[in-house]
Coordinates of C-alpha atoms in Angstrom, one line a residue:
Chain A
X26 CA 36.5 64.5 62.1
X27 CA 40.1 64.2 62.8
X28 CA 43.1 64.1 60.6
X29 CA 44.6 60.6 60.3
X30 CA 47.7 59.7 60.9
X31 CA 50.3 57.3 59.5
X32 CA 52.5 54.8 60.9
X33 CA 55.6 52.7 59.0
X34 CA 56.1 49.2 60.3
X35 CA 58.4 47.1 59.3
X36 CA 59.4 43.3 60.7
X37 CA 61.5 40.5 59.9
X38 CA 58.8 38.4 60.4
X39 CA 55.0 38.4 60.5
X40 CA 52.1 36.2 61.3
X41 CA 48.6 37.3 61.2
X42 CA 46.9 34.3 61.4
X43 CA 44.3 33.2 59.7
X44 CA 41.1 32.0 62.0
X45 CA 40.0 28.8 60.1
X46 CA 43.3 28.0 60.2
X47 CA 44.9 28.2 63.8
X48 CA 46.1 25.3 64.8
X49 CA 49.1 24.9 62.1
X50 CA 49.0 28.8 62.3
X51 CA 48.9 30.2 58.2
X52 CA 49.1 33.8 58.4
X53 CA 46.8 35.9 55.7
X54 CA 48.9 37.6 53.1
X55 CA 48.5 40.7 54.4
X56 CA 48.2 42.3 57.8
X57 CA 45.0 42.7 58.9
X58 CA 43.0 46.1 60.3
X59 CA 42.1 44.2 63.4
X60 CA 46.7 43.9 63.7
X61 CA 46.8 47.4 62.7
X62 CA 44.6 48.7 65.5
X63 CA 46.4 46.8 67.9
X64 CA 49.9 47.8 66.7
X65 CA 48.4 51.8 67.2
X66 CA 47.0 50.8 70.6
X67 CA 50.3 49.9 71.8
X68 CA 51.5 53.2 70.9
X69 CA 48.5 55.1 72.2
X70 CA 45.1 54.5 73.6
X71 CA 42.7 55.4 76.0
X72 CA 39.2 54.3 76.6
X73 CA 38.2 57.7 75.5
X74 CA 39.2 56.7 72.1
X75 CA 38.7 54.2 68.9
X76 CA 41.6 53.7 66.2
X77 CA 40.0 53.1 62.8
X78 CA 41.9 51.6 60.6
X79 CA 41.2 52.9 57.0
X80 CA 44.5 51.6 54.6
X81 CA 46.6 49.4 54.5
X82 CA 49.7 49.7 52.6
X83 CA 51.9 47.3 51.4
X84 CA 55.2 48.1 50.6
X85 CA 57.0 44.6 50.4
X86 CA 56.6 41.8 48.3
X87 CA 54.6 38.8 49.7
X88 CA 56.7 36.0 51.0
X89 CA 56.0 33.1 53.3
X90 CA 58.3 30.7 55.2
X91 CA 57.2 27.5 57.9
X92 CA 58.7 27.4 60.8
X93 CA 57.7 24.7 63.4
X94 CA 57.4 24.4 67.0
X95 CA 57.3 22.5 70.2
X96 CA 54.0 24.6 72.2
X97 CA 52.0 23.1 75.1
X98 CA 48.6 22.1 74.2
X99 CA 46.7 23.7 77.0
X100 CA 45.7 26.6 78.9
X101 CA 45.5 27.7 82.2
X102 CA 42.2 26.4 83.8
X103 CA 40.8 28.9 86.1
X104 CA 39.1 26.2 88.1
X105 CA 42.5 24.4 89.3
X106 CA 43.8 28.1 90.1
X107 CA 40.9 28.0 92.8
X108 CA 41.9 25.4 93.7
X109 CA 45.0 25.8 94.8
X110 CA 44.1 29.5 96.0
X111 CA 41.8 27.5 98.4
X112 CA 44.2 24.6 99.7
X113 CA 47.1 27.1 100.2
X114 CA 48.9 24.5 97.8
X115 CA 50.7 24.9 94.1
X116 CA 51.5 21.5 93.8
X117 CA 48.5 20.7 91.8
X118 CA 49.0 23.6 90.0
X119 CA 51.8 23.0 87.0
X120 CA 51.9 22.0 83.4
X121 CA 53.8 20.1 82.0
X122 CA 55.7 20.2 78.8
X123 CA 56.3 16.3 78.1
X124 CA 53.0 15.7 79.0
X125 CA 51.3 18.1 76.8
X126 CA 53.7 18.9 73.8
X127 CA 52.5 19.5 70.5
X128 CA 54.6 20.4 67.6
X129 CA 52.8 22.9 65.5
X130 CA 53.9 24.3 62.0
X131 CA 53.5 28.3 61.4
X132 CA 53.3 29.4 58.0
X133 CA 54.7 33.2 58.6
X134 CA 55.1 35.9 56.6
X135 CA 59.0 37.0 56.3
X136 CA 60.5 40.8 55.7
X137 CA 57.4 42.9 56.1
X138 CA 56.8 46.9 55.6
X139 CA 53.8 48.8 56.1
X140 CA 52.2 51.9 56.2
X141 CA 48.9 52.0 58.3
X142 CA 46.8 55.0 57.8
X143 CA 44.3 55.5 60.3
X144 CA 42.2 58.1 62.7
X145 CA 40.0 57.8 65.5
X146 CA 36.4 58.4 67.0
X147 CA 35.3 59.3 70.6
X148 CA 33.6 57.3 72.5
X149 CA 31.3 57.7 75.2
X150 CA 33.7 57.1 77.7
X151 CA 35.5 60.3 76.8
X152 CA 35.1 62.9 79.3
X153 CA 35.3 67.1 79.3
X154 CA 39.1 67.0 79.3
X155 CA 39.3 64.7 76.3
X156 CA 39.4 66.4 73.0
X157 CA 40.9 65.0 69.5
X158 CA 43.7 67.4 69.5
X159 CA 45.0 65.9 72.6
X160 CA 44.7 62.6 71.4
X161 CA 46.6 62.6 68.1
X162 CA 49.2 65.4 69.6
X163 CA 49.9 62.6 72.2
X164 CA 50.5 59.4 69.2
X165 CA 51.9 61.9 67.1
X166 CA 54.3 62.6 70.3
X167 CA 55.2 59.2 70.9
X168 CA 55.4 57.6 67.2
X169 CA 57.9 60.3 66.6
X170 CA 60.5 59.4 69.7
X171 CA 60.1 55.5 69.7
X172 CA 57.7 55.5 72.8
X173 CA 55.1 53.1 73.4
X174 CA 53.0 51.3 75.9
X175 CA 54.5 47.8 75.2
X176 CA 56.5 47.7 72.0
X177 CA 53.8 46.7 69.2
X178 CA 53.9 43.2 67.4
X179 CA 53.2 41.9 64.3
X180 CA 50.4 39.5 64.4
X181 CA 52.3 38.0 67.5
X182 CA 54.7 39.1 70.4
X183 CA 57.5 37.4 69.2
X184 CA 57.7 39.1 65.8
X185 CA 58.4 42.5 67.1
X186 CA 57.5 45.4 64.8
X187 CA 60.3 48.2 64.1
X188 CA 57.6 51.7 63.7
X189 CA 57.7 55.3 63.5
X190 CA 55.3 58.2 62.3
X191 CA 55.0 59.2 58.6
X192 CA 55.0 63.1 58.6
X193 CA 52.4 65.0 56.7
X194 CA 53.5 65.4 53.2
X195 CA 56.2 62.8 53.9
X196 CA 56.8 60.6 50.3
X197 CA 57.0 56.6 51.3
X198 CA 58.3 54.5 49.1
X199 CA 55.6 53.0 46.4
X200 CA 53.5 50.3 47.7
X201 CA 54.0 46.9 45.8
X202 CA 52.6 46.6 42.1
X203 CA 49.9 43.7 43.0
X204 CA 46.3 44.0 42.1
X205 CA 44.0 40.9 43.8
X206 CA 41.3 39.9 45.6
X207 CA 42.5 38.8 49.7
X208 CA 39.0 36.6 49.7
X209 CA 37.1 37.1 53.0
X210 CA 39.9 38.7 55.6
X211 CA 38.8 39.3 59.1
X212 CA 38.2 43.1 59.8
X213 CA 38.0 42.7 63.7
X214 CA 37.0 40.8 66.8
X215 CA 33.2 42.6 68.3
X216 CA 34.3 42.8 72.0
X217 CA 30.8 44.4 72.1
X218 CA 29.1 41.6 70.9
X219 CA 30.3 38.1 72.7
X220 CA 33.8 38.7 70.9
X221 CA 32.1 37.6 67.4
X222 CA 34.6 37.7 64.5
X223 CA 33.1 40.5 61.6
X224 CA 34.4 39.7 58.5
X225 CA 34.9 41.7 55.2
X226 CA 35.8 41.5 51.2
X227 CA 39.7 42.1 50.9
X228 CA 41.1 43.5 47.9
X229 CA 44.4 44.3 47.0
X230 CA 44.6 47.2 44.8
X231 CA 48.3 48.1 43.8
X232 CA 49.3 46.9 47.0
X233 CA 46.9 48.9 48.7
X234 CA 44.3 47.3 51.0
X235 CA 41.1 50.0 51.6
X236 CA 39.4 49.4 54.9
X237 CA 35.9 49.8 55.0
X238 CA 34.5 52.1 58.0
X239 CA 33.0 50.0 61.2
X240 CA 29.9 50.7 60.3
X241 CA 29.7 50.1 56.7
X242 CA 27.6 47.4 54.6
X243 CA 30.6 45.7 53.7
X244 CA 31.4 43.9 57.2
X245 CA 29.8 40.4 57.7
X246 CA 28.2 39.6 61.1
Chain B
X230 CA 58.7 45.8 96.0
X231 CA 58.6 48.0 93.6
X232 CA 57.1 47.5 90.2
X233 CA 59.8 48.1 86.8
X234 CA 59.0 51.6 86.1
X235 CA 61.5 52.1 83.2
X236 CA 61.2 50.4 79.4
X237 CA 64.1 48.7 78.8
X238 CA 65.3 47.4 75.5
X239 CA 67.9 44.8 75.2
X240 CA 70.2 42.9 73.0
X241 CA 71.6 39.1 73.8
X242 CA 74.6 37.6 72.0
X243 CA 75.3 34.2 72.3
X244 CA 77.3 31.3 70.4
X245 CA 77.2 28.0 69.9
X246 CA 80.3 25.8 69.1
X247 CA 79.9 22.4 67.6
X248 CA 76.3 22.4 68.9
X249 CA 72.7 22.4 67.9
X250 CA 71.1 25.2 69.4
X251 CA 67.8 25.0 69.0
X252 CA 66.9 21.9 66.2
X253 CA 64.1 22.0 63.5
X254 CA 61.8 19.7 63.7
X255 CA 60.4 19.6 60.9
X256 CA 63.6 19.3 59.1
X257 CA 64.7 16.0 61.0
X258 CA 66.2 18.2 64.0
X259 CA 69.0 19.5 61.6
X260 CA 69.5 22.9 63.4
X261 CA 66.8 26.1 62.2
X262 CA 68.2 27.9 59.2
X263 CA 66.0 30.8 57.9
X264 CA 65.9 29.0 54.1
X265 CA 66.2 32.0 52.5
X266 CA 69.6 33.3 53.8
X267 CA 71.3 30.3 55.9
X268 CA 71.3 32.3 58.9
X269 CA 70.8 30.1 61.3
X270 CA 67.4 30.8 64.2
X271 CA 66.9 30.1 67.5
X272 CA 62.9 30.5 68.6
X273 CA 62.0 32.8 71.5
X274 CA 60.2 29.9 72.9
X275 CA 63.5 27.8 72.9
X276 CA 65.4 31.0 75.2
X277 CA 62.5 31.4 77.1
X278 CA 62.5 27.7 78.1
X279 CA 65.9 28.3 79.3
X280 CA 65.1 30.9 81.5
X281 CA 62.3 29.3 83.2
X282 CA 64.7 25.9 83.5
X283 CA 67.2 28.5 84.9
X284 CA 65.0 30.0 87.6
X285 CA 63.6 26.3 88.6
X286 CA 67.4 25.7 89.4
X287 CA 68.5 29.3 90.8
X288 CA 64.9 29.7 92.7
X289 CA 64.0 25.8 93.6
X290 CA 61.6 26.4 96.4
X291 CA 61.5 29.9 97.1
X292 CA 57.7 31.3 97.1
X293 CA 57.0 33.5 94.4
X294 CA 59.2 31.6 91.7
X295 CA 57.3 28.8 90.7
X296 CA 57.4 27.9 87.2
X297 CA 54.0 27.2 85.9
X298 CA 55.0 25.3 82.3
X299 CA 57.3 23.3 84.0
X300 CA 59.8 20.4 82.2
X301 CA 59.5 17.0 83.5
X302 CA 57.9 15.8 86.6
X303 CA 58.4 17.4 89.9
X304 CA 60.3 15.5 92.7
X305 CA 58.6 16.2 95.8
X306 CA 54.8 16.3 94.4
X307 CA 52.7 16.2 97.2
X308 CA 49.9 13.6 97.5
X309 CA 46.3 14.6 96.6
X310 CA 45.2 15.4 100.0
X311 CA 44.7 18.8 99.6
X312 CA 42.8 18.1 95.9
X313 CA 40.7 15.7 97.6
X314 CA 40.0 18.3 100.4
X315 CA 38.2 20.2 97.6
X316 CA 37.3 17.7 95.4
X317 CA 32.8 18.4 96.6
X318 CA 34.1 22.4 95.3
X319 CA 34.9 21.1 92.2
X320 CA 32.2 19.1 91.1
X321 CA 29.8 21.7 92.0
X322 CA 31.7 24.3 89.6
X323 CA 32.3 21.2 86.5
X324 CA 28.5 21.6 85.5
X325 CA 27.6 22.9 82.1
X326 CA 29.6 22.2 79.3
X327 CA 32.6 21.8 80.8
X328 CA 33.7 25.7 80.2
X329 CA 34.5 27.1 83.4
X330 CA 34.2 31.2 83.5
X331 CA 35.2 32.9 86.7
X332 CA 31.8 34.4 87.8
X333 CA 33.0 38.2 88.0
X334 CA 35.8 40.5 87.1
X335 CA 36.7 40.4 90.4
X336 CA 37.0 36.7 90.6
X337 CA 39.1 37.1 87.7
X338 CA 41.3 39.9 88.8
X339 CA 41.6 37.8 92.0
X340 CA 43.1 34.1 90.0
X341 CA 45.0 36.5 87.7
X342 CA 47.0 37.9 90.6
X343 CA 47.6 34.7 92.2
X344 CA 49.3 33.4 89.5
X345 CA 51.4 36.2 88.9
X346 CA 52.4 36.6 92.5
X347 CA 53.3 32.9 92.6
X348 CA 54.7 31.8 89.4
X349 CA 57.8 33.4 88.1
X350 CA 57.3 32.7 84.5
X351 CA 53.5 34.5 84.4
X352 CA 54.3 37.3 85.7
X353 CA 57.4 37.5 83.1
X354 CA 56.4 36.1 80.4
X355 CA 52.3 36.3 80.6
X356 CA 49.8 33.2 80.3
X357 CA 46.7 32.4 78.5
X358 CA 43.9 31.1 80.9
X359 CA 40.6 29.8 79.5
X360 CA 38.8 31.9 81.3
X361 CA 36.2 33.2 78.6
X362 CA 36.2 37.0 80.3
X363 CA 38.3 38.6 77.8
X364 CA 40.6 35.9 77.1
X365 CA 41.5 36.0 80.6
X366 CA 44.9 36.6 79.0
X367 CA 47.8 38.0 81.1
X368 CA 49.9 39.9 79.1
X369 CA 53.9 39.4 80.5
X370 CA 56.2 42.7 80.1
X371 CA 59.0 40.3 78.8
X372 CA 58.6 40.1 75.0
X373 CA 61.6 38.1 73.2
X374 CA 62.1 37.8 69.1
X375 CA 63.6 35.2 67.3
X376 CA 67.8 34.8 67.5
X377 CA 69.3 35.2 64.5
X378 CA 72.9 34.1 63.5
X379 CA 75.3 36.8 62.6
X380 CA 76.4 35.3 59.9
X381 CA 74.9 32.3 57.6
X382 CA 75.6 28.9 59.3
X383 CA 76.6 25.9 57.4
X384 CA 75.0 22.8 59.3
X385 CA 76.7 19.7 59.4
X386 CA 75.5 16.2 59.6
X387 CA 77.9 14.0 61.4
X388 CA 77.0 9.9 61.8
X389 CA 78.3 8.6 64.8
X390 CA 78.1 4.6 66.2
X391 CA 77.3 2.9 68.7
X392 CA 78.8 -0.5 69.7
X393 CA 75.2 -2.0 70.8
X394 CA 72.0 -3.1 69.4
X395 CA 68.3 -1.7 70.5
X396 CA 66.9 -4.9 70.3
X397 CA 67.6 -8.7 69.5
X398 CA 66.0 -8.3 65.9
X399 CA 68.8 -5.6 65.2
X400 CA 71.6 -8.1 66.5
X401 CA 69.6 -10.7 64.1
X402 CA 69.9 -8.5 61.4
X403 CA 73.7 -7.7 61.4
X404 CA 74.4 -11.5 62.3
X405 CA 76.8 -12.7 60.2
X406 CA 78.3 -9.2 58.0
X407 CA 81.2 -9.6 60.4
X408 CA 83.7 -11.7 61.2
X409 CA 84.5 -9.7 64.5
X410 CA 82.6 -9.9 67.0
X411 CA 82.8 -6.5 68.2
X412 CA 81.1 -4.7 65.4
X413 CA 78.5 -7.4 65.3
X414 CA 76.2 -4.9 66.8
X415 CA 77.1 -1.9 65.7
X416 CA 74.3 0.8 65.4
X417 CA 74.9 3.9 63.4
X418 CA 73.1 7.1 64.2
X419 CA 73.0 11.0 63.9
X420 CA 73.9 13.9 64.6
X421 CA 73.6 17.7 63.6
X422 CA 75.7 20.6 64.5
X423 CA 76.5 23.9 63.4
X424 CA 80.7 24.5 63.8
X425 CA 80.5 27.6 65.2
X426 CA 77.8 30.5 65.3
X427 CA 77.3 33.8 67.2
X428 CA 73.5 34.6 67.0
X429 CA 71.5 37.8 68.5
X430 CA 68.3 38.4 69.8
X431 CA 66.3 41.3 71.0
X432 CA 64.1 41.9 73.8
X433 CA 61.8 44.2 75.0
X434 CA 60.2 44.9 78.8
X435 CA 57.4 46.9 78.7
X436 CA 57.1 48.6 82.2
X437 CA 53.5 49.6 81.7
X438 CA 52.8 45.5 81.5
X439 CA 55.1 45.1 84.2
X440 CA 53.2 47.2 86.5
X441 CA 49.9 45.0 85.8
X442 CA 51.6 42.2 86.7
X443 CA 53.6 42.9 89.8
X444 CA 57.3 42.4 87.4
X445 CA 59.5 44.3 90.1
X446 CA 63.1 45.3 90.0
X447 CA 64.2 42.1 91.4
X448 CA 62.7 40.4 89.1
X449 CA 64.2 42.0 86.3
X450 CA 67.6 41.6 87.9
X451 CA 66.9 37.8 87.9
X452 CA 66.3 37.6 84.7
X453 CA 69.4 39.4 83.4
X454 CA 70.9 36.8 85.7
X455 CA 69.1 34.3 83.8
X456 CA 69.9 35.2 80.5
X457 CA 73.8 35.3 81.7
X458 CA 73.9 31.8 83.0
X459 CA 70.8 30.3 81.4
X460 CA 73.4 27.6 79.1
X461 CA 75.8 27.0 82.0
X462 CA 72.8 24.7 83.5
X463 CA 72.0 23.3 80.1
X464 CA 74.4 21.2 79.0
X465 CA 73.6 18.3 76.3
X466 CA 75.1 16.1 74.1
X467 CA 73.1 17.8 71.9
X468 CA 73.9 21.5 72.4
X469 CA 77.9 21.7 72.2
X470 CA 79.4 24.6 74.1
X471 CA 77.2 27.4 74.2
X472 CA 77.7 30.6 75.9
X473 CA 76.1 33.9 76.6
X474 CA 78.6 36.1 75.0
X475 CA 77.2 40.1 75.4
X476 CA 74.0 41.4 77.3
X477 CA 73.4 45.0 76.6
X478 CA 70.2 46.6 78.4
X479 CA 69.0 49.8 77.1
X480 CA 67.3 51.4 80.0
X481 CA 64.6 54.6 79.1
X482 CA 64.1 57.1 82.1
X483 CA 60.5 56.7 81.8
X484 CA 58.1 53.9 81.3
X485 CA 57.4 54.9 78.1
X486 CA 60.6 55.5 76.1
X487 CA 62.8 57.9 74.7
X488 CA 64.1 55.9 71.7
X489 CA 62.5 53.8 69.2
X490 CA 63.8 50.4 69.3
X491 CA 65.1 49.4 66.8
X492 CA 67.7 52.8 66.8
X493 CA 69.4 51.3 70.5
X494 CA 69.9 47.9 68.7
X495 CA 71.6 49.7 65.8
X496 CA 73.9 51.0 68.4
X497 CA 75.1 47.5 69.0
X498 CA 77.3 46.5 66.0
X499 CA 79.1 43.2 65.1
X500 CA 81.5 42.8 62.7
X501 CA 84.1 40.0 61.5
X502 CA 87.5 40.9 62.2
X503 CA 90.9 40.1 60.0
X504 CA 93.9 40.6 62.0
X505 CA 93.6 43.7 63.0
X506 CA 91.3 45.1 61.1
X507 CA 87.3 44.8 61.2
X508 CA 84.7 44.8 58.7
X509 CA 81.0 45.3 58.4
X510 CA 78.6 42.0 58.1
X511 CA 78.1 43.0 54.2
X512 CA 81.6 44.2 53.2
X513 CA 82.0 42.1 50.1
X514 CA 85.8 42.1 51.3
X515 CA 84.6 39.1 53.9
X516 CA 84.2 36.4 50.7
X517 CA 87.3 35.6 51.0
X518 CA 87.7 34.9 54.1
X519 CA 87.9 32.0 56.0
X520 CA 84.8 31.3 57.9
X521 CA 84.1 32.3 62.0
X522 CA 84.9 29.4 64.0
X523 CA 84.9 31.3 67.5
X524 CA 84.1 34.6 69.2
X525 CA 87.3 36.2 69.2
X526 CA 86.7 36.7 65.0
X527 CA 83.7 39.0 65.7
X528 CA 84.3 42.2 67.3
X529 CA 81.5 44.0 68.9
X530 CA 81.3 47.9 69.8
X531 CA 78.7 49.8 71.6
X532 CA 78.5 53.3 70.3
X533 CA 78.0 55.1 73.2
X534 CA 78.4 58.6 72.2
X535 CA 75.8 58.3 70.0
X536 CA 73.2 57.2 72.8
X537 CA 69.9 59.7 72.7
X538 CA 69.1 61.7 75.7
X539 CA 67.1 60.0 78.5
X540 CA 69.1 55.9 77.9
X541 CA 71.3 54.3 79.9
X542 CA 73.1 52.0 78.2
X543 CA 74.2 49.1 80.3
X544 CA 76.4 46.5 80.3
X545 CA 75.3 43.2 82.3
X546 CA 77.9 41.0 80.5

């Protein structure tokens, strides 16, 4: 069992979109644990490890705002990139904008602060030289000076997310006075299992969001 | 060539004048204003169109800077020989249900560096292909948030004239309102512009993404170029005069950092100056003053003293 660590995030803007509602992106109220671990995973990770994410704090009051844009409709197929590997030609090989425009609406959320509070597991990937210590030294290490792997988003890349570590026994300002149920939230994508989505029963409880542990009754398959 | 092996951080000024810099279209194209606070937003998708418009110009041709979400047709497309030539390949991989998945990691690893070797705005920027092995998702080191005006922007909505009709049922329609011929036709449109704004935006360029996809140091030195002289080449009726105004790179020794963030940035401050004198975005002392109508009436320091060990700070504009 390690000790957990805490990380303040803050933003401008947020969007941690919802997955029944994608296309005209509307981002859940609050970020989810499947963000969170991401946000530390930019920070620190190594197959060695797991973040588990077990509260969320909210420290802001809700708000929303729509922004809409101009986004192309497709993705890359991998089967024209063949081809043009195998002719030796990128003409074939472009997409284009006018062609393939669709304006999409985001519902985001707008001046956002957290506190994540998490820890982590070994895995079986983790060799002799691995040891927890290491591990949350190394976060710890980089949280404190600013450092990270990529700089960590919220929700997506071009929200950035402003973050640095909470010290032990370091007061953060009270989370927001809000007491409600966040309806089915989605805890995390199973990269184990065919990238299935697991699901679990949100609850705000004076702005703070428990996280159940991975292995608990409470996640929906 | 060598891979970026240093973070950097950076902040980009730039204005507009009489101009819509980026318009809203779900508010009739009226320029973005963030409702809340009248500051006025740009979208990172709307600079990051300009840079890849910028590179098609700057780089036309030149192996290794293809744009892959390109604007508007390309001039010289070949013809389909070559897509015909492998036209039996591709009906033999289109069975199923129309999902293609690269067979292997390998496969994957293999399309995923062909596109980043040849396509400028992957390797910057990052793509999503529909691969199906893990998103087949390749994650650019280039992350851009949204600009933000420095001060609230006050759109305005300007109708202009034209001295034609569309079509004959318009000419139909005004038939007869006038006695001179000349407005007969007249058409009356719109227009949205913002008199003058200075707006910021903040980048990141993760050297650790950079190194998966091949983002070297000439690279990055094309893109600073790019975000120097990516509105010389875009000149609109709709866009006004805008101008890159102040490109500050905050450079790490390290590929990890020595700084958070959002400390550099703070080391980068605007504020509205009055004669001689300057004052802070929130001094209450700026009510009273007329509003900024051009870049001279900001004044923006670096504070390079207080720069933590292990930055560089520089200066590309």
């Amino acid at each position: 069992m390690t000790y957990g660590v805490k990380l303040h995030v803050t933003g401008d803007f947020a969007c941690f979109t919802r997955p029944e509602m994608k296309v005209e992106r509307v981002s859940y109220d609050v970020m989810t644990p499947s963000a969170a671990r991401g946000i530390l995973e930019a920070i620190h990770w190594k197959p060695a490890i797991r973040w588990i994410v077990t509260t969320i704090n909210v420290l802001k009051p809700i708000r929303f705002q729509s922004i809409r844009r101009n986004e192309v409709g497709h993705k890359v197929p991998a089967v024209s990139i063949k081809r043009a590997m195998n002719s030796g030609s990128l003409a074939d090989l472009a997409l284009f904008v006018e062609e393939d425009r669709q304006q999409r609406a985001a519902t985001v959320l707008v001046d956002v602060a957290y506190v994540i509070e998490a820890r982590f597991e070994m895995t079986p990937k983790a060799s002799a030289e691995d040891n927890e210590g290491k591990h949350l030294d190394t976060f710890k290490r980089r949280a404190r000076k600013g450092q990270c792997f990529h700089q960590p988003c919220l929700g997506t890349r071009e929200f950035p997310a402003r973050f640095r570590l909470v010290e032990a026994g370091e007061a953060i300002c009270a989370p927001i006075k809000e007491t409600r149920s966040l309806g089915f939230m989605l805890y995390d994508i199973d990269h184990e299992r065919d990238r299935a989505s697991l699901f679990f029963r949100a609850k705000l409880q004076d702005g703070v969001l428990q996280v159940p542990s991975p292995d608990s009754a409470q996640i929906r398959r | 060539m060598t891979t970026v092996s240093h973070r950097f951080d950076f902040v980009l000024l730039f204005d507009v004048t009489n101009g819509n810099p980026n318009g809203d279209p779900d508010a009739g194209n009226l320029p973005r204003l963030d409702p809340e606070t009248s500051h006025g937003l740009v979208t990172d998708v709307c600079i990051k169109r300009k840079i890849r418009n910028y590179a098609e110009i700057a780089k036309h041709g030149q192996p290794g800077y293809a744009i892959y979400v390109e604007e508007g047709a390309i001039l010289n497309e070949k013809h389909r020989e070559a897509y015909n030539a492998v036209r039996l390949d591709d009906r033999k991989v289109s069975k199923g249900d129309g999902k293609l998945n690269p067979r292997d990691t390998l496969e994957l690893n293999k399309l995923r560096d062909f596109m980043c070797a040849n396509f400028f705005d992957v390797r910057t920027f990052g793509a999503v292909m529909s691969t199906g092995v893990n998103c087949g998702q390749v994650r650019g080191p280039v992350q851009l948030s949204f600009a933000q005006s420095i001060e609230p922007v006050v759109p305005l909505e300007l109708s202009i004239t034209r001295m034609a009709a569309t079509n004959e049922a318009d000419k139909k329609q005004k038939e007869g309102t006038s006695d001179d011929r000349r407005t007969e036709n007249r058409t009356m449109g719109r227009k949205h512009i913002v008199p003058y704004g200075l707006y910021r935006a903040h980048g990141f360029v993760s050297a650790n993404l950079a190194e998966r996809t091949g983002f070297s140091e000439t690279d990055i030195a094309f893109l600073w170029e790019a975000l120097r002289n990516m509105f010389e080449h875009d000149r609109s009726a709709a866009r006004g005069e805008m101008a890159t105004r102040k490109l500050v790179a905050f450079e790490h020794d390290n590929a990890l950092g020595r700084a958070p963030a959002h400390d550099l940035f703070a080391l980068v401050v605007v504020q509205r100056k009055n004669g001689i004198e300057a004052y802070d975005i929130d001094d209450h002392r700026l009510d009273n003053l007329p509003p900024a109508r051009r870049f001279a009436d900001y004044r923006v320091t670096i504070k390079r003293d207080s720069v933590p060990d292990g930055v560089i700070i520089h200066e590309l504009l």
